[in-house]
Coordinates of C-alpha atoms and ligand atoms in Angstrom, one line a residue:
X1 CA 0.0 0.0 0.0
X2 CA 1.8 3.2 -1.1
X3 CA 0.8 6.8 0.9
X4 CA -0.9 9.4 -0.8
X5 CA 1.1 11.7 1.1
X6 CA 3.8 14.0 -1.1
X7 CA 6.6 15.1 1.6
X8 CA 8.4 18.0 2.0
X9 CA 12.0 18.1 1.2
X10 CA 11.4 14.3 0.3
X11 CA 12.8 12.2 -2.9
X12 CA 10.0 10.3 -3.1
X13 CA 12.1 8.6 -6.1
X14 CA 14.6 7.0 -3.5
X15 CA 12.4 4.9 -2.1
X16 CA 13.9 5.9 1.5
X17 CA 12.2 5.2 4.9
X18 CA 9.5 7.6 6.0
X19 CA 9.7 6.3 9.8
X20 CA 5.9 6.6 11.1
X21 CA 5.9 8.7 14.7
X22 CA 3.8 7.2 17.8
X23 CA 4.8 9.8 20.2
X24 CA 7.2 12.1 21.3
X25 CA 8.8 13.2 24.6
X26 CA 11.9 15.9 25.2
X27 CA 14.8 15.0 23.1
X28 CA 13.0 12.0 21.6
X29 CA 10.9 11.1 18.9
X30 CA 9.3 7.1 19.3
X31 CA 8.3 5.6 16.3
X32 CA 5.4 3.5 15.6
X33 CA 8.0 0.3 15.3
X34 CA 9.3 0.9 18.7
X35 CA 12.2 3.1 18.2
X36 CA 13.9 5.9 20.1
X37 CA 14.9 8.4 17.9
X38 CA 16.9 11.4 19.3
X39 CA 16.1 14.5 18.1
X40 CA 19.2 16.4 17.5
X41 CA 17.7 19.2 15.4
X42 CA 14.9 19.9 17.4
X43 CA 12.6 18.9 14.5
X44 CA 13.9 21.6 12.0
X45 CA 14.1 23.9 14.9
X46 CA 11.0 24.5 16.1
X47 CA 11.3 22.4 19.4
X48 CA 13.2 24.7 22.6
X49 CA 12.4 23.3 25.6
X50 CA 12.0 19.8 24.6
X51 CA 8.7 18.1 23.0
X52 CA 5.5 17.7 24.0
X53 CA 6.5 19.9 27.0
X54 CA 4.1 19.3 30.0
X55 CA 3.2 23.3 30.6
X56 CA 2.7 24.0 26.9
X57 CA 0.5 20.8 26.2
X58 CA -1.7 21.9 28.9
X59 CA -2.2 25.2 27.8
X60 CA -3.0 23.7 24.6
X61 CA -5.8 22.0 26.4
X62 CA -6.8 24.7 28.1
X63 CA -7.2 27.1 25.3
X64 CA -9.3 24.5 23.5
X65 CA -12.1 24.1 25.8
X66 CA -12.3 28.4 25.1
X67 CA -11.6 29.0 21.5
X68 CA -11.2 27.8 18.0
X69 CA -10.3 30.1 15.1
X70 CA -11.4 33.6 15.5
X71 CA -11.5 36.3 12.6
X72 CA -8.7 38.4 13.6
X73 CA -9.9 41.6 11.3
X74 CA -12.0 44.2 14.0
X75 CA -12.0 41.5 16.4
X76 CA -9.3 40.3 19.3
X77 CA -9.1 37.9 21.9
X78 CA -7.5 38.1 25.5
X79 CA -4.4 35.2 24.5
X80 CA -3.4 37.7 21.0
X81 CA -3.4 40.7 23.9
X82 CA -1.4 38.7 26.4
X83 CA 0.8 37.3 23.6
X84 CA 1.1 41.1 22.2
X85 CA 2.2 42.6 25.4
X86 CA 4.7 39.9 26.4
X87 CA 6.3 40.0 23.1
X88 CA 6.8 43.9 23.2
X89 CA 8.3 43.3 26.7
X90 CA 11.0 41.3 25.7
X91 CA 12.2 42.9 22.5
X92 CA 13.9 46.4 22.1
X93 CA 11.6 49.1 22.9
X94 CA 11.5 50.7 20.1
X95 CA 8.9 47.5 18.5
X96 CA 6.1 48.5 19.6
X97 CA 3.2 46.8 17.6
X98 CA 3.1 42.9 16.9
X99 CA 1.7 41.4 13.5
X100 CA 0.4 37.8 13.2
X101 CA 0.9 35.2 10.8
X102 CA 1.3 31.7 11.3
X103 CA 4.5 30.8 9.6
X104 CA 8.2 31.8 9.1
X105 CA 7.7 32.6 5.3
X106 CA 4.8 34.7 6.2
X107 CA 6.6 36.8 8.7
X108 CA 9.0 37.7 6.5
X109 CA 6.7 38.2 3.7
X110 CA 4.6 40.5 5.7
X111 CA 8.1 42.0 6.8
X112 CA 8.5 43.1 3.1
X113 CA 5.4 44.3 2.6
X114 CA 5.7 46.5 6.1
X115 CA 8.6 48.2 4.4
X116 CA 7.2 48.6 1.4
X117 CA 4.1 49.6 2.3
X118 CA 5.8 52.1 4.6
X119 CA 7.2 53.8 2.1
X120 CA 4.8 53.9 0.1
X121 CA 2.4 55.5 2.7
X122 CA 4.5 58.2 3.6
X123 CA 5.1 59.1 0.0
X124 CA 8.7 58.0 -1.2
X125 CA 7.8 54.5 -2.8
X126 CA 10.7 52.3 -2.6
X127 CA 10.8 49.0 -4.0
X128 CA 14.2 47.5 -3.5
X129 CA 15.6 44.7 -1.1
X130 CA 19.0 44.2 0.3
X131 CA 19.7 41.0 0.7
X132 CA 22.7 38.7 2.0
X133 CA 24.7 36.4 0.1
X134 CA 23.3 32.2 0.9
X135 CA 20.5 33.9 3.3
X136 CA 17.4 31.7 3.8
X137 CA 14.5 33.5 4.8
X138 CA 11.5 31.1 3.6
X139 CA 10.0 29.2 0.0
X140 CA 7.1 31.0 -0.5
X141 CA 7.6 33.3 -3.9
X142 CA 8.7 36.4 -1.7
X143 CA 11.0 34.7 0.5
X144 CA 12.9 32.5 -2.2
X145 CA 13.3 36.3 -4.0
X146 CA 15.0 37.5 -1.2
X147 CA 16.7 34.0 -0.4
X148 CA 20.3 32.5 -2.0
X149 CA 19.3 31.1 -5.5
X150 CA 19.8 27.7 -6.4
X151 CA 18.9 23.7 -6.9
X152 CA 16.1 25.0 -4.4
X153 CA 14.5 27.6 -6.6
X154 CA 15.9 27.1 -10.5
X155 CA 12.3 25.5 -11.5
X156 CA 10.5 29.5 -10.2
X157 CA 13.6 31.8 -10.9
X158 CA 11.9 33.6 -13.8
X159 CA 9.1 34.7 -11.1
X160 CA 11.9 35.8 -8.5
X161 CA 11.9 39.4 -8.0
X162 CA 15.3 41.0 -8.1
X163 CA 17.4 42.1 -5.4
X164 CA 20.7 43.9 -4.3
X165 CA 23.2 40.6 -2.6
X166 CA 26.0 42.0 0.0
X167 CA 28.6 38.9 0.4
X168 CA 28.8 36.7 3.0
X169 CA 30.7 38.3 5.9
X170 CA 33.4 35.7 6.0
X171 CA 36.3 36.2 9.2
X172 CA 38.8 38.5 7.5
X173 CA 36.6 39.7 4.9
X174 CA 34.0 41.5 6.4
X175 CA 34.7 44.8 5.5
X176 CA 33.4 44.0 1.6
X177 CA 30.3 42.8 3.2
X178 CA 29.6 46.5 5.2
X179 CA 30.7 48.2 2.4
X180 CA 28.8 46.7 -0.3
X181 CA 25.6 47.4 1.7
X182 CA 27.1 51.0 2.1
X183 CA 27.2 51.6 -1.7
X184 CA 23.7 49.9 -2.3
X185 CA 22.5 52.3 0.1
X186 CA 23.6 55.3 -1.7
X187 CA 22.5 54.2 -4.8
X188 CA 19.4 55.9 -6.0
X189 CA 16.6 54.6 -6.1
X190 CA 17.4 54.1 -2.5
X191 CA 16.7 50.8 -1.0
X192 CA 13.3 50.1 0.9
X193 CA 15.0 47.4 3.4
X194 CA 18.3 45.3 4.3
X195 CA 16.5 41.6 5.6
X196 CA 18.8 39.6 7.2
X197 CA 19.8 36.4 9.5
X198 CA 21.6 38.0 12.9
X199 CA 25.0 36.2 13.2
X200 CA 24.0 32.7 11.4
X201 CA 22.9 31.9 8.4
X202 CA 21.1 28.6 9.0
X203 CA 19.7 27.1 5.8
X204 CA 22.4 28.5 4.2
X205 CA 25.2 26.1 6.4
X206 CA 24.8 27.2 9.4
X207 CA 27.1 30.0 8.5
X208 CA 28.3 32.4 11.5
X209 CA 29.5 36.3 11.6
X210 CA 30.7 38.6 14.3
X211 CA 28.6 40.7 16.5
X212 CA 30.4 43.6 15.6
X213 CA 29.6 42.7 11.7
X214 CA 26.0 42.6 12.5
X215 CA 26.2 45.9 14.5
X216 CA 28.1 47.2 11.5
X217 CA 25.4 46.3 9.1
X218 CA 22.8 47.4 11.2
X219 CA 24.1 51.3 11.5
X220 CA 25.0 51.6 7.7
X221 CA 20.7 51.0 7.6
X222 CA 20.3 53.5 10.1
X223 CA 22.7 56.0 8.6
X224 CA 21.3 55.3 5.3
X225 CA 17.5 55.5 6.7
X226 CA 17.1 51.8 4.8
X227 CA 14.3 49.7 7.1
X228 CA 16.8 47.2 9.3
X229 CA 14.4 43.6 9.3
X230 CA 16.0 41.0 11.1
X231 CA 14.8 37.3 10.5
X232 CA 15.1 35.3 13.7
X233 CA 12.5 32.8 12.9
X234 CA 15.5 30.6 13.7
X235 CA 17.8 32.5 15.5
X236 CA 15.6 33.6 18.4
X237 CA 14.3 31.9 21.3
X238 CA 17.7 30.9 22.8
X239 CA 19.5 29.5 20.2
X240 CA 22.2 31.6 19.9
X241 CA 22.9 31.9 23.7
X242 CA 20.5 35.0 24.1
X243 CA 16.9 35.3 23.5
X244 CA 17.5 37.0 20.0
X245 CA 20.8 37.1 18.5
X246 CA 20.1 41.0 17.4
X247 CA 20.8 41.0 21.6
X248 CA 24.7 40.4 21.2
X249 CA 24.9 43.2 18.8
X250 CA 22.9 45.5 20.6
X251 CA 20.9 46.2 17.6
X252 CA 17.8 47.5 17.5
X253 CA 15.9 46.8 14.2
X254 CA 12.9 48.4 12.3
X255 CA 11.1 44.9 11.4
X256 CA 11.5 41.9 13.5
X257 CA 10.6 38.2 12.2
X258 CA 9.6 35.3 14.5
X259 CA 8.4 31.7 14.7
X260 CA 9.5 28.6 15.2
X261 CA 10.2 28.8 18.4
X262 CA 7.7 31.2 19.2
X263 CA 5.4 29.0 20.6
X264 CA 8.4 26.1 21.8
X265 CA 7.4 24.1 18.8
X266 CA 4.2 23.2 20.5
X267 CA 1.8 24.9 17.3
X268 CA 2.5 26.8 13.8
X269 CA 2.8 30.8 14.7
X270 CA 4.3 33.7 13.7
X271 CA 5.1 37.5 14.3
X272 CA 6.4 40.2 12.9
X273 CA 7.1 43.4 15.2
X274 CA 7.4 46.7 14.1
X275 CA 8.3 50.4 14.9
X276 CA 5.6 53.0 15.7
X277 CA 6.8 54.7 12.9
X278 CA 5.8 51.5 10.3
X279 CA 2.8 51.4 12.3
X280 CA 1.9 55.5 12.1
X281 CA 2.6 55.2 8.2
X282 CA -0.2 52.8 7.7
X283 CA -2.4 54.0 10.1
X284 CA -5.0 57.0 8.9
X285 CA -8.7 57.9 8.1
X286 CA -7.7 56.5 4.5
X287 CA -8.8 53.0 3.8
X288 CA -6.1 52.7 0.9
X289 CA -3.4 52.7 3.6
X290 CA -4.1 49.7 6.1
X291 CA -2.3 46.8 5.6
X292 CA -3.6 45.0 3.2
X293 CA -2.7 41.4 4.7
X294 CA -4.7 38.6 6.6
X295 CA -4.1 34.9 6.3
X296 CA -7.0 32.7 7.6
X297 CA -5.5 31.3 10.6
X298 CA -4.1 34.7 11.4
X299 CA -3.2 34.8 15.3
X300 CA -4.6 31.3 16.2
X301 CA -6.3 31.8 19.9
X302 CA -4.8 28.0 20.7
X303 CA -1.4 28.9 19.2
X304 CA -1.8 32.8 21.0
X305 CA -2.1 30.8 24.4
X306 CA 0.7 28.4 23.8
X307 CA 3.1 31.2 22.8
X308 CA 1.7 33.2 25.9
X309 CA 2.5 30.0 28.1
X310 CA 6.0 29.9 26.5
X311 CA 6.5 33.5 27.4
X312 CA 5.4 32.6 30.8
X313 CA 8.2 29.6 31.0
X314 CA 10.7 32.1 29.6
X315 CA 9.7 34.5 33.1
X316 CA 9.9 31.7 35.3
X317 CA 12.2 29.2 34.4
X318 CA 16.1 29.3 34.4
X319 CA 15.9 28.9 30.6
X320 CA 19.0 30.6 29.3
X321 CA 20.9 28.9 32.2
X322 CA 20.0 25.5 30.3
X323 CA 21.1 27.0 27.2
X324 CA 24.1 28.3 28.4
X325 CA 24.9 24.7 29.7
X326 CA 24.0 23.2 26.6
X327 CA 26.3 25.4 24.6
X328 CA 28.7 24.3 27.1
X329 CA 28.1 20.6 26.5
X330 CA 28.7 21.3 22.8
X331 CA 31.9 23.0 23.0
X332 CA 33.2 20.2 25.0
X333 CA 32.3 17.8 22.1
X334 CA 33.4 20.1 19.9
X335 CA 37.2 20.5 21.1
X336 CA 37.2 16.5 21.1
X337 CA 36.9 16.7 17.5
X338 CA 38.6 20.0 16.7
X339 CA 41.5 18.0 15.4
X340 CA 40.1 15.4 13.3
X341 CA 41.4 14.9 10.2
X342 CA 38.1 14.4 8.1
X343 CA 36.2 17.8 9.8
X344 CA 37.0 21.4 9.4
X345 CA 35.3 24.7 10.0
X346 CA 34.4 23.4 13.3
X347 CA 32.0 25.7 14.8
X348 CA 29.4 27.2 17.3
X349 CA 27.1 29.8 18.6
X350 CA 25.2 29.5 21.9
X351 CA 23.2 25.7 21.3
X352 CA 24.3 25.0 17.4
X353 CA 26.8 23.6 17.1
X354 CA 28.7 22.6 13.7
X355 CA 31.0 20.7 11.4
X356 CA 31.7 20.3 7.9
X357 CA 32.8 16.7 6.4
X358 CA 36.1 17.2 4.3
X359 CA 36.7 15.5 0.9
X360 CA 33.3 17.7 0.5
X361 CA 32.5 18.6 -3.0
X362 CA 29.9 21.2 -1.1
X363 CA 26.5 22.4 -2.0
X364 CA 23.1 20.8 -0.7
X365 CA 22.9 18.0 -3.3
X366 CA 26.8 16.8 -2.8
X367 CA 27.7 13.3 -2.3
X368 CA 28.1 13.0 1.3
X369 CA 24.6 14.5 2.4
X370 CA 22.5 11.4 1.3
X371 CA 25.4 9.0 2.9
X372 CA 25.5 11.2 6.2
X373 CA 21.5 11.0 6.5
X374 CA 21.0 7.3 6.3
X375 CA 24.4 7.2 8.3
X376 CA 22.3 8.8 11.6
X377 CA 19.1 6.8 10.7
X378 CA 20.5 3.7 11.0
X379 CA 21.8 4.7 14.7
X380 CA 18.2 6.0 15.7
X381 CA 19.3 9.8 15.7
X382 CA 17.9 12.8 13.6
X383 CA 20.4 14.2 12.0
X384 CA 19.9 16.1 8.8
X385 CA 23.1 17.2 7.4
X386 CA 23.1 20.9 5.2
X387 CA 25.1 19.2 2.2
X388 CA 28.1 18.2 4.1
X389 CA 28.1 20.1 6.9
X390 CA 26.3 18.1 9.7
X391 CA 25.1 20.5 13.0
X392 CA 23.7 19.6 16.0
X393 CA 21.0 21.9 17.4
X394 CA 19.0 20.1 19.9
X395 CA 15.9 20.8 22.6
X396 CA 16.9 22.7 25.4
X397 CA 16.1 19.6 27.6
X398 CA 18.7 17.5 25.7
X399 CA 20.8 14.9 28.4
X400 CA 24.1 14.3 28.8
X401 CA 23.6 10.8 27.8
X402 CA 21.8 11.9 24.8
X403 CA 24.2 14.5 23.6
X404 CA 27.1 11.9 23.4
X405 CA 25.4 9.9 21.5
X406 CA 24.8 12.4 19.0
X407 CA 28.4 13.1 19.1
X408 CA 30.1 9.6 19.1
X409 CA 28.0 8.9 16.1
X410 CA 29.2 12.3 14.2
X411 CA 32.7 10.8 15.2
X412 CA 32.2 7.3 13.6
X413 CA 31.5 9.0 10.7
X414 CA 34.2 11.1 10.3
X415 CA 36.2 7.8 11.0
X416 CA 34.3 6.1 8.4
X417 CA 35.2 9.7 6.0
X418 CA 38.6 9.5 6.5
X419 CA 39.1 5.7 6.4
X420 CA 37.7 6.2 2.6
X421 CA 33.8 5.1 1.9
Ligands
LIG501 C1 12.7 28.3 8.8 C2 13.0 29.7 8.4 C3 12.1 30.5 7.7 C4 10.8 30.0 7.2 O1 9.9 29.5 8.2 P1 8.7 28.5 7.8 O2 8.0 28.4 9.1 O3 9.4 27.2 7.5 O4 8.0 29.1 6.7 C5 12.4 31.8 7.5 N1 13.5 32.3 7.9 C6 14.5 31.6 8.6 C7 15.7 32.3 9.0 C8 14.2 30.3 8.8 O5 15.2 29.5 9.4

């Protein structure tokens, strides 16, 4: 009996296992055949705290008994408020009004339409994006525009809208970065935003950059007046060692992008937070001017109150001491490897950790990937390797015991690399 279900990010062609999941619990995924599988990616990094987490399953339950789905347009409901407020607690003050959507690639489409629509509003339409070189910010039409082109996004590139790349900060080299986005910003017509990953690049390799680089970036924007929109769908929520990474910088920016973790992975949410100044530009007696975006599931009451209960666990829990250990954990597996002939560019930031396989030929459809994957299935761990860099970026909740594991099998493959497959 085949499945009429068509996966995402699946060769369906290759004929390869689609493991069916029973239940899951903190690091771990059990599957229907009995297995244990440890999550080291926290299920494409949605999962912080761990999975099916006790606080945010009841509020789940909770919430349920109250609501279902609500029209958001002229209406509200007390777990959007709550949300609302907590969120503009805990980001720079100068966000001061919270949009929702209910994915990443909507936050950051509704990001670009903010700016546009900003400047538009106020009467100086601008049109054009600054982007960075192998950013990932979504694969909706939008986000794949302002996304690295490639094997991902050849089949739609004739729909792709153009924009203005600044390279990769690489160590060394991170003056041509700044500078680039310096001389798009002074070209005329001027650039309506700069959208960007604070200090990793994820999809992109899990690609890091300096603090100061960001903060460089950042004040070009400012000095420019170019809208600053940082995209921590991934990057917030801990992963990085604060709760956004735009934290380490001490930047500030006009547009702000979340998900993922948003809700601890619990249920599919998203904001986008603005300045009053966004907000003031499309707010008038003019109809023409409101934003002109609603998706149906727009600020889910259920997802609201999950998010809410999140924020609450954030408040009372020692959570960035658990991620501050975590990191720890991984630098210490890390430094075990850090000489090992087969891995190079060995690398971290706050919970991710990474490594790329040598005798790579790189890019996402190289050799080694496919090997890697079915490498980690076969020891009960998901792993998911970006071409052949393999990372580890697990729950918050993650073991000792667990980690290791993780690690020793990242080891036998490098030992399997280097002996020569
Ligand atoms: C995952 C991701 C997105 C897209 O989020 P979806 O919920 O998958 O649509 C956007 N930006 C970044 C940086 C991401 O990592």
């Amino acid at each position: 009996m085949s499945s009429p279900v068509w996966h995402p990010f699946t060769q369906h062609g290759l004929n390869e296992p689609i493991p069916e999941v029973a239940r899951t619990e903190g690091a771990a995924i059990h599957t229907a055949d009995g297995r244990r599988v440890i999550d080291a990616i926290s299920s494409w990094w949605v999962i912080t705290h761990g999975h099916s987490h006790p606080r945010l399953q009841a509020a789940i339950r909770k919430a349920s008994e109250r609501f279902d789905q609500i029209i958001f347009a002229g209406w509200t409901h007390e777990p959007a408020e709550t949300l609302a407020c907590g969120l503009i607690d805990i980001t720079p003050e100068p966000l001061q009004h919270v949009f929702y959507s209910d994915s990443g690639s909507t936050a950051v489409e509704v990001a670009l339409k903010m700016a546009l629509g900003f400047w538009t509003n106020i009467g100086q339409p601008r049109h054009r994006i600054v982007v960075m070189q192998h950013s990932y910010h979504g694969d909706t039409i939008g986000t794949m525009s302002v996304g690295q082109r490639g094997v991902f996004n050849q089949a739609y590139a004739p729909l792709l809208f153009d924009v203005a790349t600044v390279p990769f900060p690489t160590a060394g080299a991170e003056r041509a970065s700044v500078d680039a986005l310096d001389a798009f910003c002074r070209q005329e017509p001027k650039p309506a935003a700069f959208i960007v990953e604070p200090l990793i690049l994820g999809a992109g390799g899990m690609l890091i950059y300096s603090a100061e680089t960001l903060r460089a970036l950042a004040d070009v924007c400012a000095r420019h007046g170019v809208l600053f929109i940082a995209d921590e769908v991934m990057t917030g929520w801990g992963r990085t060692g604060t709760l956004l990474a735009c934290e380490q910088a001490g930047v500030s920016p006009d547009i702000l992008c979340l998900s993922k973790g948003l809700t601890g992975g619990a249920l599919p949410l998203a904001a986008t937070l603005a300045t009053a100044p966004i907000f003031e530009a499309h707010r008038s007696t003019d109809r023409a001017k409101m934003f002109f975006h609603s998706s149906s599931y727009t600020a889910n009451p259920i997802a609201c109150a999950v998010a809410a209960e999140n924020l609450s666990i954030w408040r009372e829990e020692p959570v960035l001491d658990r991620v501050a250990a975590l990191g720890q954990a991984q630098q210490a597996h890390l430094d075990r490897l850090s000489a090992h002939p087969a891995l190079s560019n060995i690398r971290r930031l706050g919970t991710i950790a990474a490594v790329d396989f040598e005798g790579a030929r790189g890019g996402y459809l190289s050799g080694l990937g496919p090997w890697l994957l079915k490498f980690f299935r076969e020891r009960d761990l998901l792993i998911r390797p970006l071409g052949d860099t393999v990372y580890v970026m697990p729950p918050y909740c993650i073991d000792d015991a667990d980690l290791s594991r993780v690690w020793a099998a990242i080891e036998e493959a490098a030992e399997v690399v280097h002996a020569g497959i």
